[in-house]
Every structure is written in C-alpha cells, then in structure tokens.
CSV table of C-alpha atoms in Angstrom, one decimal:
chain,number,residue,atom,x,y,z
A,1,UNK,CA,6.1,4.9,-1.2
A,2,UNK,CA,6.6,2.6,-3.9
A,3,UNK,CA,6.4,3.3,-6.2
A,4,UNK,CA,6.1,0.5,-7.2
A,5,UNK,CA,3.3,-1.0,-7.7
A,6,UNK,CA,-0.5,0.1,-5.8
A,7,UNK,CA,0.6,2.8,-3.6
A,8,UNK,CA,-2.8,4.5,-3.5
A,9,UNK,CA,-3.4,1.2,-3.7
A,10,UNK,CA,-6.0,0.3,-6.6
A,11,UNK,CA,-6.0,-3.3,-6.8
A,12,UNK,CA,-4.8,-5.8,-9.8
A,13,UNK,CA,-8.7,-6.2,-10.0
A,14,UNK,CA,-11.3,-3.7,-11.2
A,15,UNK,CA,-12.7,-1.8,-9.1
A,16,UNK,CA,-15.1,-3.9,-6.7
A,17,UNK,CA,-17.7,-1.5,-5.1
A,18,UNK,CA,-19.4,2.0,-6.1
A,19,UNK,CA,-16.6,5.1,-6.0
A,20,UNK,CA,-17.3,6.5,-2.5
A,21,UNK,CA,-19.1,9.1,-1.3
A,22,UNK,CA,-18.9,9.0,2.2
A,23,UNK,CA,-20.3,11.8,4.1
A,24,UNK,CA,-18.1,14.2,6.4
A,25,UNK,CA,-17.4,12.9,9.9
A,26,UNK,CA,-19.6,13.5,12.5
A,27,UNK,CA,-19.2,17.4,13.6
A,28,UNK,CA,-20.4,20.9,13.8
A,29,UNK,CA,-21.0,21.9,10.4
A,30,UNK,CA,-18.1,24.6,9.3
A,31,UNK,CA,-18.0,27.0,6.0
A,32,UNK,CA,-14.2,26.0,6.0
A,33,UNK,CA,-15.0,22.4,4.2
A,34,UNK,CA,-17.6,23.6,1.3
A,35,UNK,CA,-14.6,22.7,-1.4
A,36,UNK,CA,-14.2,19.1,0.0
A,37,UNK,CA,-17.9,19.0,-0.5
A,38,UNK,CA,-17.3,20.0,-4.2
A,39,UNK,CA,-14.2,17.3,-4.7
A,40,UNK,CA,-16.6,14.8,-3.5
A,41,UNK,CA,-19.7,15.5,-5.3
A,42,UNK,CA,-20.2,13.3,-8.6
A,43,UNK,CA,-17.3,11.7,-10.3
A,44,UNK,CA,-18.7,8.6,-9.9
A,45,UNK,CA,-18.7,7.1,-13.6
A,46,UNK,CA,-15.1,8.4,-14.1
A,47,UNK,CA,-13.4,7.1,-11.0
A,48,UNK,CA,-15.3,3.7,-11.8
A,49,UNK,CA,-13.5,3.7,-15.3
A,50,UNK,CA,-10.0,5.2,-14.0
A,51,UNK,CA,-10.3,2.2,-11.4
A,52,UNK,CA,-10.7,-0.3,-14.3
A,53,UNK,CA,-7.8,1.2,-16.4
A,54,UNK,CA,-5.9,1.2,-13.5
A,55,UNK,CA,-6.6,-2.7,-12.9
A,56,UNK,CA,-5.3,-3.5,-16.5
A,57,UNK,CA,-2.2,-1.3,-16.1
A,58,UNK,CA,-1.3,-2.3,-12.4
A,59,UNK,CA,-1.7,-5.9,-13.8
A,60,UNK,CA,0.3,-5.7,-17.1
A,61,UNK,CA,3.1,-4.0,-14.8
A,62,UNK,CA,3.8,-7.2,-12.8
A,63,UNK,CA,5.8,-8.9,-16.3
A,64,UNK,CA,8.3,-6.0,-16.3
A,65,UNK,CA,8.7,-6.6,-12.8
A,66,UNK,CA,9.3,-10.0,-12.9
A,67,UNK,CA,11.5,-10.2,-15.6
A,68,UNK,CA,13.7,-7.2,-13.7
A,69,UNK,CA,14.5,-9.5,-10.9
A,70,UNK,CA,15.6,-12.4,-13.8
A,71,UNK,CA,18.2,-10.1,-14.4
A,72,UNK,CA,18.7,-8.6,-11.6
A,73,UNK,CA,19.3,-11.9,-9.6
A,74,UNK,CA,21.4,-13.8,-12.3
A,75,UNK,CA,24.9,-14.6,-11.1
A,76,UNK,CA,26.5,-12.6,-13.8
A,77,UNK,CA,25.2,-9.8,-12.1
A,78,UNK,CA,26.2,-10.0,-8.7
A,79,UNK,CA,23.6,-7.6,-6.9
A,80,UNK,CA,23.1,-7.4,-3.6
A,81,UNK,CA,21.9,-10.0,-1.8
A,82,UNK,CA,19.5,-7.6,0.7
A,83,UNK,CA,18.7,-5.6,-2.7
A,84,UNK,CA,17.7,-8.5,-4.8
A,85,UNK,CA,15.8,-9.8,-1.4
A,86,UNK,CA,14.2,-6.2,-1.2
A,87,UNK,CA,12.7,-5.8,-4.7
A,88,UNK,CA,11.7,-9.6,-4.7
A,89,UNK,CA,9.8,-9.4,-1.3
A,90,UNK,CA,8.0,-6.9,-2.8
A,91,UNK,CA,5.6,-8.9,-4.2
A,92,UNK,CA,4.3,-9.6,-0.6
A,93,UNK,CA,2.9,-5.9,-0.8
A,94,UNK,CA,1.5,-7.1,-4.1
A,95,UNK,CA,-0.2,-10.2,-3.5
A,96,UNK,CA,-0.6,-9.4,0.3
A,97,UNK,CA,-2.6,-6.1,-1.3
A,98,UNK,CA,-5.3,-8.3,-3.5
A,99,UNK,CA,-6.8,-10.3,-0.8
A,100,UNK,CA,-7.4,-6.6,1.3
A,101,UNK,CA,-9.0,-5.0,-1.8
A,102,UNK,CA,-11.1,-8.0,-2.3
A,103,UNK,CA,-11.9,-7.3,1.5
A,104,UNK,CA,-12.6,-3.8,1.2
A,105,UNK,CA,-15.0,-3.9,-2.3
A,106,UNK,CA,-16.8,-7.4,-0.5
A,107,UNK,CA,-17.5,-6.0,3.1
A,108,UNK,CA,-18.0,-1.6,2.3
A,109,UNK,CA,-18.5,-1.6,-1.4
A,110,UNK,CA,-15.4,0.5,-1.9
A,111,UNK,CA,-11.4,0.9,-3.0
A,112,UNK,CA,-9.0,0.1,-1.0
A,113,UNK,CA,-7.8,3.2,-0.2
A,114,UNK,CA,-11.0,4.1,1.1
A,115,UNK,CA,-10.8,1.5,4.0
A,116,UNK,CA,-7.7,2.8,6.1
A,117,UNK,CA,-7.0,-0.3,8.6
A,118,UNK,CA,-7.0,-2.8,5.0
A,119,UNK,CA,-5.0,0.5,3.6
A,120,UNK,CA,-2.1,0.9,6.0
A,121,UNK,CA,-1.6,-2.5,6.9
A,122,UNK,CA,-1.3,-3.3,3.1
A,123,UNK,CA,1.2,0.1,2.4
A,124,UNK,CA,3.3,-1.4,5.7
A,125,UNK,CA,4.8,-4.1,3.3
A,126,UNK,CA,5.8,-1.9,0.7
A,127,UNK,CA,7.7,0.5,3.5
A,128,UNK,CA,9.0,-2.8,4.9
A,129,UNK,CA,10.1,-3.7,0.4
A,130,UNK,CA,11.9,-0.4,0.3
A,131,UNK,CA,13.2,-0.3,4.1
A,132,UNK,CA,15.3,-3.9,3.2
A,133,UNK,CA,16.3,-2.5,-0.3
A,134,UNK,CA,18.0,0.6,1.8
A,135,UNK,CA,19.7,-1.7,4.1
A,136,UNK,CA,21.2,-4.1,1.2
A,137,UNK,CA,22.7,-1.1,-1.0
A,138,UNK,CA,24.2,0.6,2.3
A,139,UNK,CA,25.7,-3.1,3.3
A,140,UNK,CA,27.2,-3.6,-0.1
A,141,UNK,CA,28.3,0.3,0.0
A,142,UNK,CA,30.2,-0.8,3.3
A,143,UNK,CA,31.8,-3.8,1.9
A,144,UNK,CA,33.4,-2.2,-1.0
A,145,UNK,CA,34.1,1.1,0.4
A,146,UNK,CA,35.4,0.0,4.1
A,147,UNK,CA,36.1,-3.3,3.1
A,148,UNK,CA,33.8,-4.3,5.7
A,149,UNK,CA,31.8,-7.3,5.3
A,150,UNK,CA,28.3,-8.2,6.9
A,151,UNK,CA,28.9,-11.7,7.9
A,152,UNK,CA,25.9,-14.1,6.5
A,153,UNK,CA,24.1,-13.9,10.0
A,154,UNK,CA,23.3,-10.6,9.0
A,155,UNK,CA,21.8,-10.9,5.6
A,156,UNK,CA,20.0,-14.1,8.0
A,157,UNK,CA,18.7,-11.2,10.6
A,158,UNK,CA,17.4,-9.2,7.5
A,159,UNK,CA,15.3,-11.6,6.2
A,160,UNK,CA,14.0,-12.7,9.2
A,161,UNK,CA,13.4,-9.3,10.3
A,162,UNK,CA,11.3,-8.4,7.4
A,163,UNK,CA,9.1,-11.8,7.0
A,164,UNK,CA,8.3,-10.9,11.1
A,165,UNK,CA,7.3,-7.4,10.1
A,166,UNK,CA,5.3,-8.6,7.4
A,167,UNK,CA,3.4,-11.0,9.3
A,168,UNK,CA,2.8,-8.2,12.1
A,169,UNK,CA,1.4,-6.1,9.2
A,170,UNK,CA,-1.5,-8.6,8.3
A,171,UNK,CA,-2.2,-9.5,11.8
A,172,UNK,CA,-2.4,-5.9,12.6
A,173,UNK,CA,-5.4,-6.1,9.6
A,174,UNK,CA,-6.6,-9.5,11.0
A,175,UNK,CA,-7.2,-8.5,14.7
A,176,UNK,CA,-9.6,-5.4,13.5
A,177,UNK,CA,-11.3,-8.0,11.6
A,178,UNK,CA,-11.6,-10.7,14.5
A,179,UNK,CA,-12.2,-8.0,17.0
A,180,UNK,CA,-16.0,-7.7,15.1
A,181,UNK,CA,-15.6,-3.9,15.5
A,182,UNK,CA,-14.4,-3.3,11.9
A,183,UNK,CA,-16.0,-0.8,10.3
A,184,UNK,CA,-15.3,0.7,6.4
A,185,UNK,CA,-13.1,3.6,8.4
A,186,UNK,CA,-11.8,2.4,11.4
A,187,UNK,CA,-8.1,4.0,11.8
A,188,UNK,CA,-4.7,1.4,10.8
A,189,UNK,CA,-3.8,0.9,14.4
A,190,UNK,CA,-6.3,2.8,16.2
A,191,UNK,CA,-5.4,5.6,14.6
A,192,UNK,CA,-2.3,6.6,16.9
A,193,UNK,CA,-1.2,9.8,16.4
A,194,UNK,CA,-4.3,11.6,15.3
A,195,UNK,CA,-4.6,15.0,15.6
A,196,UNK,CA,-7.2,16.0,18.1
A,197,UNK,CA,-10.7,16.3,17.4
A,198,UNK,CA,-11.5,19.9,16.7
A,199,UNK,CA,-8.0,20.9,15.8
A,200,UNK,CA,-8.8,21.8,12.4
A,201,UNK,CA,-12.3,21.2,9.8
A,202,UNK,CA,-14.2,18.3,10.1
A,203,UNK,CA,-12.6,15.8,7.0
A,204,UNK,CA,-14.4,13.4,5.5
A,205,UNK,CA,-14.5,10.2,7.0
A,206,UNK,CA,-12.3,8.4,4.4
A,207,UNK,CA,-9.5,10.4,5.5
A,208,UNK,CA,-6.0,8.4,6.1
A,209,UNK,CA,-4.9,8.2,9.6
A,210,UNK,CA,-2.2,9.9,10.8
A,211,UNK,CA,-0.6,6.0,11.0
A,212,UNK,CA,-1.0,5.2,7.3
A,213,UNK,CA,0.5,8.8,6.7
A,214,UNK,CA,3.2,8.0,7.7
A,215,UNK,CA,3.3,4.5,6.0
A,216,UNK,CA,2.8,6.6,2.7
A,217,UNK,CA,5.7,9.3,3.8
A,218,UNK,CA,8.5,6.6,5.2
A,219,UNK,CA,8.0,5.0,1.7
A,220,UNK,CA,8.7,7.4,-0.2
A,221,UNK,CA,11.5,8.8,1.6
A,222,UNK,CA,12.8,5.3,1.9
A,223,UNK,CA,12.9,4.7,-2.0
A,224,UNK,CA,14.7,8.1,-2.3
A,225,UNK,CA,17.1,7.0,-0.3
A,226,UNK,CA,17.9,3.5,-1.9
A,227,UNK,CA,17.5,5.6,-5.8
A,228,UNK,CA,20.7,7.7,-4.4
A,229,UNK,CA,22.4,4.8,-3.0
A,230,UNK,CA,22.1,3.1,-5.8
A,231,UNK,CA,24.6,5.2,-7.7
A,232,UNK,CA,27.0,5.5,-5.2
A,233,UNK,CA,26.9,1.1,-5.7
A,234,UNK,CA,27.9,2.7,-9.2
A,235,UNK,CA,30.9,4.0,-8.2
A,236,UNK,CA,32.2,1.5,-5.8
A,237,UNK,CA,32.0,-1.5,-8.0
A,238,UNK,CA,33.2,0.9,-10.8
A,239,UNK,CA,29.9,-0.1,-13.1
A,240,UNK,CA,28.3,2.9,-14.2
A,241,UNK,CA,25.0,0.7,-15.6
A,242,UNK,CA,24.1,0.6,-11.8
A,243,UNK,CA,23.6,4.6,-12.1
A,244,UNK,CA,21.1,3.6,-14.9
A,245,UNK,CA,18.8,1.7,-12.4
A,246,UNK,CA,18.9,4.4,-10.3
A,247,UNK,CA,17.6,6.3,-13.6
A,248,UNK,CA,15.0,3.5,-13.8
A,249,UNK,CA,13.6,3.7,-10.7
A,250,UNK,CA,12.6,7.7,-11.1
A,251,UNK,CA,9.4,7.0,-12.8
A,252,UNK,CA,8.5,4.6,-9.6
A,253,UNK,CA,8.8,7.7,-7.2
A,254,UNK,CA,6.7,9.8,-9.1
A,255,UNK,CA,4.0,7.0,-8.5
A,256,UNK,CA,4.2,7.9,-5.3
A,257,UNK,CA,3.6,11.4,-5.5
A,258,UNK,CA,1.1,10.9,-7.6
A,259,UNK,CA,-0.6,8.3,-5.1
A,260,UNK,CA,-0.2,10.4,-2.1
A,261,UNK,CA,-1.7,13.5,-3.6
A,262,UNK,CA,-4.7,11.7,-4.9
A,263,UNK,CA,-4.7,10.9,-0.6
A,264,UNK,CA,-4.3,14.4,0.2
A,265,UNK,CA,-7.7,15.4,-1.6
A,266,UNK,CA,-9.7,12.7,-0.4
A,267,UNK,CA,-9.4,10.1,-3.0
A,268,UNK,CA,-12.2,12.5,-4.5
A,269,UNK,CA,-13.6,11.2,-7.4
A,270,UNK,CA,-13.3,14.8,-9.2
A,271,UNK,CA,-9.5,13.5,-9.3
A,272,UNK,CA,-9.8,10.0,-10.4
A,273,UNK,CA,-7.2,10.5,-13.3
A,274,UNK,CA,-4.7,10.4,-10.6
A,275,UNK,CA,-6.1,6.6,-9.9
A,276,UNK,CA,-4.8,5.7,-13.7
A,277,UNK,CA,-2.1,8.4,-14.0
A,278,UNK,CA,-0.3,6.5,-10.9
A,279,UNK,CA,-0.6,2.9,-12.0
A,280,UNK,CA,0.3,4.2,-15.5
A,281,UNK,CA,3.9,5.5,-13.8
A,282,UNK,CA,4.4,2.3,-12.1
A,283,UNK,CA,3.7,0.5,-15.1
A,284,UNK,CA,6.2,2.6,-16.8
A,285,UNK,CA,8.3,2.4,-14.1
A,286,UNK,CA,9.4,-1.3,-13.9
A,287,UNK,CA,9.7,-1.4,-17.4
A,288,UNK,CA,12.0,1.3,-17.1
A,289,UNK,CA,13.7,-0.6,-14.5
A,290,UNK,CA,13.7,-4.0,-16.2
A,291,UNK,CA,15.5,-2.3,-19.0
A,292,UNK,CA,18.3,-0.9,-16.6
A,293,UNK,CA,18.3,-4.0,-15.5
A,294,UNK,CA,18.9,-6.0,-18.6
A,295,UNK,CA,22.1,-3.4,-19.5
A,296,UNK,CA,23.1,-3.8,-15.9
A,297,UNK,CA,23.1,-7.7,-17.0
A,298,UNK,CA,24.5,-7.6,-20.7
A,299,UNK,CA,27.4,-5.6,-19.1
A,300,UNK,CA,28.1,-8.0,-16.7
A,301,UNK,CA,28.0,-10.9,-19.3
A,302,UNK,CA,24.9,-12.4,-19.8
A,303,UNK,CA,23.9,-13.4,-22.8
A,304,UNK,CA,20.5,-13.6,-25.1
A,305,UNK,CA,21.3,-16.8,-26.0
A,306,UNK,CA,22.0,-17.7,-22.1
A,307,UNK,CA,18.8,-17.3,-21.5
A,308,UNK,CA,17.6,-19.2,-24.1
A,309,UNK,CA,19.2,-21.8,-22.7
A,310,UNK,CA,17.7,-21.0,-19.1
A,311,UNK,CA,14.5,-20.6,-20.0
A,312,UNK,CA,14.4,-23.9,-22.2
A,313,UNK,CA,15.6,-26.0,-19.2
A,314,UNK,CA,13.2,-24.1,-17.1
A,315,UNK,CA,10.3,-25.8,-19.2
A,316,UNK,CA,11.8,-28.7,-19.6
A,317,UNK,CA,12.0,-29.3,-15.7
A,318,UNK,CA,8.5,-27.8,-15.5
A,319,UNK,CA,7.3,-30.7,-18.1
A,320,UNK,CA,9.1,-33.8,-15.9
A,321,UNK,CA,7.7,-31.9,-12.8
A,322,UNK,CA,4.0,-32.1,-14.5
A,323,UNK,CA,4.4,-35.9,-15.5
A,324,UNK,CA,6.0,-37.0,-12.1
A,325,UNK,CA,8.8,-38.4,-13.4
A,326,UNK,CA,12.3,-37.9,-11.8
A,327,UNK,CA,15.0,-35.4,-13.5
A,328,UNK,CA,17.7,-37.4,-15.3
C-alpha cells in the first residue's frame, strides 16, 4: 500500500467525528478478547490530536508530490510513460479519498478507516496507482532489454484500464450508499472472503474485511515490486540516478507498514501515534522522492534556470487565461 499518501487512510482534513469506540461484534462473550478491550478503552483526546497532526502533514505532503511529477514528467527526463501515468493517477486515491472521509466523519462520526465499504473502495485506487506504476517500469524494462516495444495501443489499454477500475471502485462505494442499507461497518464488497463466524474471537466491529485486506496487502507488495524494478530501469538505460528513486521511494513503504499495523490492532486509539507516525513517513517520503527526482532530472539536463523560464510562461498563460484574452 502506498505508501504514499493516506494508507490507513486519515484524511487531508482533521479529523471529522469522535475517535471510535465501537463495541465488539455481536457474540458470545470470550476471555480470549479482554486485550482488545484494553486497546480500545480511552485514547480518545490523543487519537483526536494524532488525527489533526496527521491532517497538516498528509496535506503539506501533496507539494513534494507535485513538484516530483514536474520533474519526473519533463522531456529531459524521459520516464516512462505508464510510470509517469502511474504516480500522477495517484492523486485519484487522493482526492477520490477526501470526499469518503468527509462521508464517513458526516454520516458515523468517525475516521475513515473506521468505515470499511468508504475504506476499501478508497485503498482500491491506490492498488490500482501502484498496479499501473508496475506495468510501466516492466514495459520500459522490455523495451530496452528485449528491444521489444509496446506499441501506443498498449500504453492506450493501460490508461483505459485503470480510469475503468477506478470508476468501479467508487461505484462499488456508491451502490452501498444508494442501496439505503449502509451502515458505519458494512464490509467493502459484502465482505467476500470473510472468515466464518466463530472461527476465531469475536473482533470488534471496526475490523477490515477480508476484501480491504487484501487491498492493503496487494499494495504493498505492488509498490515493492515497482521500488525493485525501478533499479533494474537503472541499469538498462545506464542511469544510475534511477536507483536513487528507488531509494526515495523506501520511506513511502514504510508508510504502509506502519498503516497496516495500526489496522491490525484495531485502529485502537491506545496506538494513535501510528495515525501521525504514518503520514509523517509519507510526508517524508515524497520529499524524498521529489529529491531523487530532481537529480534524476539535473542528470538528464534540466536546468534551474529552465524552469524559471517554465514556470514564468506558466503564469503568464495563467494571467491571459484569467483576462480572456487570446495567447499571442
């Protein structure tokens, strides 16, 4: 999981409801479960605060990201056209993951990853982000290794492929909404692939179905996967600052750990450091990744003073744009 960006999935905003304390699910009452009692007992003042922090770091982390696909995506540079499509379609998972934690404080009073159907549909895009990001490197691998090149109907099919999973992602969020049923824990996808009731302890009810598990697992296998691809790009283009965004991107798994562990005990609120220590790593992480970036796009020739010049034109067009007046 991405690192990037959310994966336990705290939104840009503070925190909009109360930190949780939802009761155990319905069931016989066990002495197996007395510590997930414990973990979700109190904590309520702290996780409030961690969610805040969290807000302001997640936020201030979109600039880095931003100015990593500038350089990234510059011509100089020459990345690949399913990577650079990859990382920037990312920022469905961010935007599409503000209007589902607005959803989730509004209607239950709590986080998003409290609410699993808002939850996994929301985690979907960033599986989708990190699936394409695979796909491009191992492409580009092909053409430079096999000399082997994916004609442009590919690249095409890739895009396309990923705007129609991401639009099956919200619906899949929009039909449990429509469907008047929706409740603050009613499973991503009906829950497919649960375990059986009685299996094990009674969890509590915020729990993450066995769906959005794997949502949380694919991604961070995925982003592994592209991180070690990524410096075999190094080695077939013979540019060794590509190995340095593989580098870059470290601090962006890491989130994801860190997310999936805070999962793993219940989002308790006894652990809400993890809430702030996970958006701190992402924050950390695309900076660290806009700076491999920016030596990935001196080395290739661009210039300070280049974009200088870019960014001047930019506002320049952005001025006639505002005024209505036709470019000269």
């Amino acid at each position: 999981e991405h690192p990037h960006r959310q994966r336990m999935l705290t939104p840009l905003l503070p925190r909009l409801g109360p930190a949780s304390t939802s009761p155990l699910r319905a069931g016989p009452v066990t002495l197996a479960a007395p510590e997930l009692l414990l973990l979700a007992d109190g904590g309520g003042a702290l996780s409030s605060t961690a969610d805040e922090l969290a807000g302001s770091l997640f936020g201030a982390s979109l600039f880095p990201w931003l100015a990593m696909l500038y350089w990234l995506k510059h011509p100089t540079v020459g990345a690949p056209p399913g990577v650079t499509f990859g990382l920037t379609f990312l920022l469905a998972f961010v935007f599409g993951s503000i209007p589902a934690a607005i959803g989730a404080g509004a209607l239950f009073g709590v986080s998003l990853a409290d609410a699993d159907w808002l939850h996994g549909s929301a985690e979907s895009l960033l599986a989708i982000t990190n699936c394409v990001v695979v796909f491009g490197f191992r492409d580009a691998i092909d053409v430079e290794e096999k000399g082997v090149r994916a004609p442009a109907a590919d690249e095409a099919s890739l895009r396309a492929a990923a705007t129609a999973l991401g639009s099956l992602s919200a619906l899949s969020a929009v039909a449990v909404f429509a469907s008047g049923g929706a409740s603050v824990h009613t499973p991503w996808l009906g829950g497919i692939g649960n375990a059986p009731a009685g299996l094990w302890p009674a969890e509590p009810s915020n729990a993450l179905s066995m769906p959005t598990w794997v949502i949380h697992t694919s991604s961070l296998v995925e982003w592994l996967v592209a991180m070690g691809l990524a410096w075999r790009y190094a080695d077939a283009v013979a540019q060794p600052r590509w190995r340095g965004v593989t580098w870059g991107m470290l601090p962006l798994h890491t989130s994801g750990i860190v997310a999936c562990t805070y999962h793993l005990f219940y989002n308790a609120p006894a652990i809400a450091w993890c809430v702030t220590l996970q958006a701190a790593m992402t924050c950390v992480g695309n900076t660290t990744l806009a700076l491999a970036c920016l030596r990935l796009a001196l080395a290739s020739g661009w210039t300070w003073q280049a974009g200088a010049d870019e960014a001047a034109a930019a506002w320049a067009a952005l001025l006639v744009s505002a005024r209505g007046e036709s470019p000269s």
